[in-house]
Amino acid sequence: AQKITQTQPGMFVQEKEAVTLDCTYDTSDQSYGLFWYKQPSSGEMIFLIYQGSYDEQNATEGRYSLNFQKARKSANLVISASQLGDSAMYFCAMRERYGGSQGNLIFGKGTKLSVKP
Amino acid sequence: EAGVAQSPRYKIIEKRQSVAFWCNPISGHATLYWYQQILGQGPKLLIQFQNNGVVDDSQLPKDRFSAERLKGVDSTLKIQPAKLEDSAVYLCASSHFREQYFGPGTRLTVT
């Protein structure tokens, strides 16, 4: 069974508008971490935002926020005020066995975001 | 702070040949990961090191792939012999605590 599901292969958004990228996950662990990464055409994975399973508040990092709904097992990424440079692949990932640097990331298949001028 | 370095950036080989990739993690990061990213998919873990010990290599095809991390710093990933389905981007990442920092990757094409 897929652990991370990203149902939107591609998304378009108008520059300066907000966009939500969907992510649902599956785990039986109580402690886990959720990550979003951006991968531009250059190929490097860039860390955007993190949400711990015990964090009560939704994570925010600048224009990025994570809409965490634990009961629904969803961790959607919201990008506000989209910029042309936001055009890239976006990956949702999960680390089970919360804590420390142990535990690899399990990635979804990604969503390709295209920002239109 | 220097990021994760990888070389080469691109490699084209014929099937049944061998190839090696090199990774230098961020200074002080004890954990190093190698991921394989096939076109259109998310990265998949091949192997994880903690210092110079292997933590997880359950998804490494050990009949053809090998990896080592000498002295707990640099790491090399080798494929011998390569198959067509090994065409992918090989990403190296390192972490100190929570988030992983990725290198630019090596794009391998097997013909």
Short mmCIF file of C-alpha atoms in Angstrom, two decimals:
data_model
loop_
_atom_site.label_atom_id
_atom_site.label_comp_id
_atom_site.label_asym_id
_atom_site.label_seq_id
_atom_site.Cartn_x
_atom_site.Cartn_y
_atom_site.Cartn_z
CA ALA A 1 0.00 0.00 0.00
CA GLN A 2 1.21 3.48 -0.79
CA LYS A 3 2.34 5.33 2.26
CA ILE A 4 2.28 8.77 0.66
CA THR A 5 -0.32 9.72 -1.93
CA GLN A 6 -0.21 12.84 -4.02
CA THR A 7 -3.26 12.78 -6.26
CA GLN A 8 -2.43 15.82 -8.40
CA PRO A 9 0.14 14.99 -11.08
CA GLY A 10 0.08 18.59 -12.27
CA MET A 11 -1.30 21.92 -11.10
CA PHE A 12 -1.52 25.39 -12.61
CA VAL A 13 -1.74 28.60 -10.61
CA GLN A 14 -1.79 32.23 -11.59
CA GLU A 15 1.10 34.33 -10.32
CA LYS A 16 0.35 36.00 -6.97
CA GLU A 17 -2.46 33.58 -6.16
CA ALA A 18 -2.42 30.88 -3.49
CA VAL A 19 -2.30 27.17 -4.29
CA THR A 20 -2.81 24.01 -2.26
CA LEU A 21 -0.96 20.79 -3.03
CA ASP A 22 -2.57 17.69 -1.60
CA CYS A 23 -0.88 14.93 0.37
CA THR A 24 -2.35 12.03 2.29
CA TYR A 25 -0.33 9.48 4.23
CA ASP A 26 -0.72 6.09 5.81
CA THR A 27 1.03 4.98 8.96
CA SER A 28 0.29 3.05 12.10
CA ASP A 29 3.00 4.88 14.04
CA GLN A 30 1.93 7.49 16.59
CA SER A 31 5.17 9.40 16.12
CA TYR A 32 6.11 10.50 12.65
CA GLY A 33 7.22 13.53 10.71
CA LEU A 34 5.92 15.01 7.48
CA PHE A 35 8.06 16.97 5.05
CA TRP A 36 7.64 18.89 1.84
CA TYR A 37 10.45 19.26 -0.66
CA LYS A 38 10.71 21.29 -3.85
CA GLN A 39 12.61 19.94 -6.84
CA PRO A 40 13.31 22.48 -9.60
CA SER A 41 14.39 21.38 -13.05
CA SER A 42 18.00 21.51 -11.84
CA GLY A 43 17.25 18.36 -9.84
CA GLU A 44 18.21 19.30 -6.30
CA MET A 45 15.68 18.57 -3.57
CA ILE A 46 15.07 21.66 -1.44
CA PHE A 47 13.55 21.31 2.02
CA LEU A 48 10.52 23.55 2.52
CA ILE A 49 8.63 22.71 5.68
CA TYR A 50 8.22 20.13 8.44
CA GLN A 51 5.33 19.01 10.63
CA GLY A 52 5.68 16.63 13.56
CA SER A 53 2.79 14.36 14.41
CA TYR A 54 2.57 15.81 17.91
CA ASP A 55 2.78 19.43 16.82
CA GLU A 56 -0.48 21.13 17.74
CA GLN A 57 -0.07 24.06 15.42
CA ASN A 58 0.26 23.97 11.66
CA ALA A 59 3.80 24.65 10.52
CA THR A 60 4.58 27.82 8.60
CA GLU A 61 7.75 28.93 6.82
CA GLY A 62 7.45 32.23 5.01
CA ARG A 63 5.02 31.75 2.12
CA TYR A 64 4.66 28.04 2.88
CA SER A 65 2.22 26.59 5.36
CA LEU A 66 1.20 23.05 6.07
CA ASN A 67 -2.46 22.27 6.60
CA PHE A 68 -2.17 19.28 8.93
CA GLN A 69 -5.33 17.28 9.57
CA LYS A 70 -4.23 14.31 11.66
CA ALA A 71 -7.57 12.50 11.78
CA ARG A 72 -7.80 12.63 8.00
CA LYS A 73 -4.10 11.79 7.63
CA SER A 74 -3.55 14.70 5.33
CA ALA A 75 -0.71 17.21 5.16
CA ASN A 76 -1.45 19.66 2.39
CA LEU A 77 1.07 22.31 1.39
CA VAL A 78 -0.25 25.83 0.88
CA ILE A 79 1.86 28.30 -1.09
CA SER A 80 0.67 31.87 -0.80
CA ALA A 81 1.36 34.62 -3.33
CA SER A 82 2.80 32.26 -5.97
CA GLN A 83 5.88 33.40 -7.84
CA LEU A 84 7.24 32.27 -11.21
CA GLY A 85 10.17 30.69 -9.38
CA ASP A 86 7.76 28.37 -7.58
CA SER A 87 7.34 26.34 -10.78
CA ALA A 88 8.80 22.95 -9.87
CA MET A 89 8.00 19.44 -8.70
CA TYR A 90 6.80 19.23 -5.11
CA PHE A 91 7.18 16.09 -3.05
CA CYS A 92 5.48 15.16 0.17
CA ALA A 93 7.44 12.76 2.38
CA MET A 94 7.05 10.99 5.70
CA ARG A 95 9.51 9.75 8.25
CA GLU A 96 8.30 7.11 10.62
CA ARG A 97 10.10 6.44 13.90
CA TYR A 98 10.02 10.11 14.89
CA GLY A 99 13.05 11.67 16.43
CA GLY A 100 16.71 12.07 15.71
CA SER A 101 18.11 11.45 12.30
CA GLN A 102 17.06 7.84 12.13
CA GLY A 103 14.48 6.75 9.66
CA ASN A 104 14.54 7.39 5.96
CA LEU A 105 12.03 9.49 4.07
CA ILE A 106 9.23 7.86 2.11
CA PHE A 107 8.25 10.06 -0.80
CA GLY A 108 5.10 10.49 -2.82
CA LYS A 109 5.14 10.64 -6.61
CA GLY A 110 5.08 14.41 -6.63
CA THR A 111 3.00 17.24 -8.08
CA LYS A 112 4.28 19.42 -10.88
CA LEU A 113 3.34 23.02 -10.20
CA SER A 114 3.34 25.54 -13.03
CA VAL A 115 2.94 29.22 -12.23
CA LYS A 116 1.46 31.31 -15.02
CA PRO A 117 2.40 34.97 -15.45
CA GLU B 1 28.11 26.30 4.88
CA ALA B 2 28.89 24.09 1.90
CA GLY B 3 26.10 21.81 0.74
CA VAL B 4 26.15 18.16 -0.21
CA ALA B 5 28.51 17.59 -3.11
CA GLN B 6 28.09 14.86 -5.71
CA SER B 7 30.02 13.82 -8.77
CA PRO B 8 29.77 13.25 -11.59
CA ARG B 9 26.63 15.19 -12.47
CA TYR B 10 25.95 13.12 -15.57
CA LYS B 11 27.06 9.69 -16.72
CA ILE B 12 26.23 7.63 -19.77
CA ILE B 13 27.29 3.99 -19.88
CA GLU B 14 26.37 0.86 -21.74
CA LYS B 15 24.57 -1.99 -20.04
CA ARG B 16 26.83 -4.45 -18.24
CA GLN B 17 29.41 -1.75 -17.61
CA SER B 18 30.21 -0.53 -14.12
CA VAL B 19 29.85 2.97 -12.68
CA ALA B 20 30.63 4.73 -9.42
CA PHE B 21 29.17 7.84 -7.82
CA TRP B 22 30.74 9.95 -5.11
CA CYS B 23 29.14 11.98 -2.35
CA ASN B 24 30.59 14.38 0.21
CA PRO B 25 28.02 15.27 2.89
CA ILE B 26 27.67 18.47 4.86
CA SER B 27 30.41 18.69 7.46
CA GLY B 28 29.37 17.20 10.77
CA HIS B 29 26.37 15.29 9.43
CA ALA B 30 26.53 11.76 10.77
CA THR B 31 23.77 10.30 8.63
CA LEU B 32 24.12 9.82 4.89
CA TYR B 33 21.55 8.49 2.46
CA TRP B 34 21.58 7.33 -1.14
CA TYR B 35 18.30 7.56 -3.03
CA GLN B 36 17.34 6.43 -6.53
CA GLN B 37 14.85 8.60 -8.39
CA ILE B 38 13.38 7.11 -11.53
CA LEU B 39 11.80 9.56 -13.95
CA GLY B 40 8.29 10.51 -12.86
CA GLN B 41 8.64 9.10 -9.35
CA GLY B 42 9.74 10.25 -5.95
CA PRO B 43 13.13 9.26 -4.57
CA LYS B 44 13.45 5.77 -3.10
CA LEU B 45 16.00 4.95 -0.42
CA LEU B 46 18.80 2.62 -1.42
CA ILE B 47 20.99 2.75 1.66
CA GLN B 48 21.40 4.73 4.87
CA PHE B 49 24.64 5.12 6.84
CA GLN B 50 25.10 6.34 10.39
CA ASN B 51 28.74 7.40 10.55
CA ASN B 52 30.40 4.51 8.69
CA GLY B 53 27.89 1.84 9.66
CA VAL B 54 24.93 0.70 7.56
CA VAL B 55 21.54 1.41 9.16
CA ASP B 56 19.23 0.32 6.35
CA ASP B 57 20.09 -1.34 3.04
CA SER B 58 16.91 -3.36 2.67
CA GLN B 59 16.10 -1.88 -0.74
CA LEU B 60 19.60 -2.04 -2.17
CA PRO B 61 19.89 -4.62 -4.99
CA LYS B 62 22.95 -6.21 -3.47
CA ASP B 63 23.71 -8.43 -6.44
CA ARG B 64 24.76 -5.36 -8.42
CA PHE B 65 24.83 -2.35 -6.10
CA SER B 66 27.35 -1.68 -3.37
CA ALA B 67 28.10 1.32 -1.21
CA GLU B 68 30.63 2.31 1.37
CA ARG B 69 31.32 5.24 3.61
CA LEU B 70 34.95 5.41 4.52
CA LYS B 71 35.86 7.10 7.79
CA GLY B 72 32.26 8.20 8.24
CA VAL B 73 32.52 11.08 5.77
CA ASP B 74 32.57 10.58 1.97
CA SER B 75 30.59 7.81 0.37
CA THR B 76 30.66 5.96 -2.93
CA LEU B 77 27.86 4.04 -4.60
CA LYS B 78 28.77 1.49 -7.26
CA ILE B 79 26.73 -0.40 -9.82
CA GLN B 80 28.25 -3.46 -11.46
CA PRO B 81 26.99 -4.57 -13.92
CA ALA B 82 24.50 -1.88 -14.89
CA LYS B 83 21.11 -2.67 -16.38
CA LEU B 84 18.84 -0.51 -18.50
CA GLU B 85 16.43 -0.12 -15.58
CA ASP B 86 19.18 1.53 -13.51
CA SER B 87 18.74 4.70 -15.56
CA ALA B 88 17.77 7.24 -12.94
CA VAL B 89 18.99 10.15 -10.87
CA TYR B 90 21.01 9.08 -7.84
CA LEU B 91 20.64 11.51 -4.98
CA CYS B 92 22.82 11.72 -1.93
CA ALA B 93 21.51 13.36 1.23
CA SER B 94 22.85 14.01 4.70
CA SER B 95 21.26 14.97 7.98
CA HIS B 96 22.25 15.99 11.44
CA PHE B 97 18.89 15.87 13.13
CA ARG B 98 15.62 16.33 11.33
CA GLU B 99 15.58 17.48 7.74
CA GLN B 100 17.70 15.90 5.07
CA TYR B 101 19.81 18.04 2.78
CA PHE B 102 20.21 16.79 -0.75
CA GLY B 103 22.97 17.08 -3.28
CA PRO B 104 22.39 17.95 -6.95
CA GLY B 105 22.27 14.30 -7.96
CA THR B 106 23.93 12.21 -10.65
CA ARG B 107 21.87 11.51 -13.72
CA LEU B 108 22.73 8.03 -15.02
CA THR B 109 21.74 6.87 -18.47
CA VAL B 110 22.29 3.20 -19.32
CA THR B 111 22.12 2.41 -23.04
#
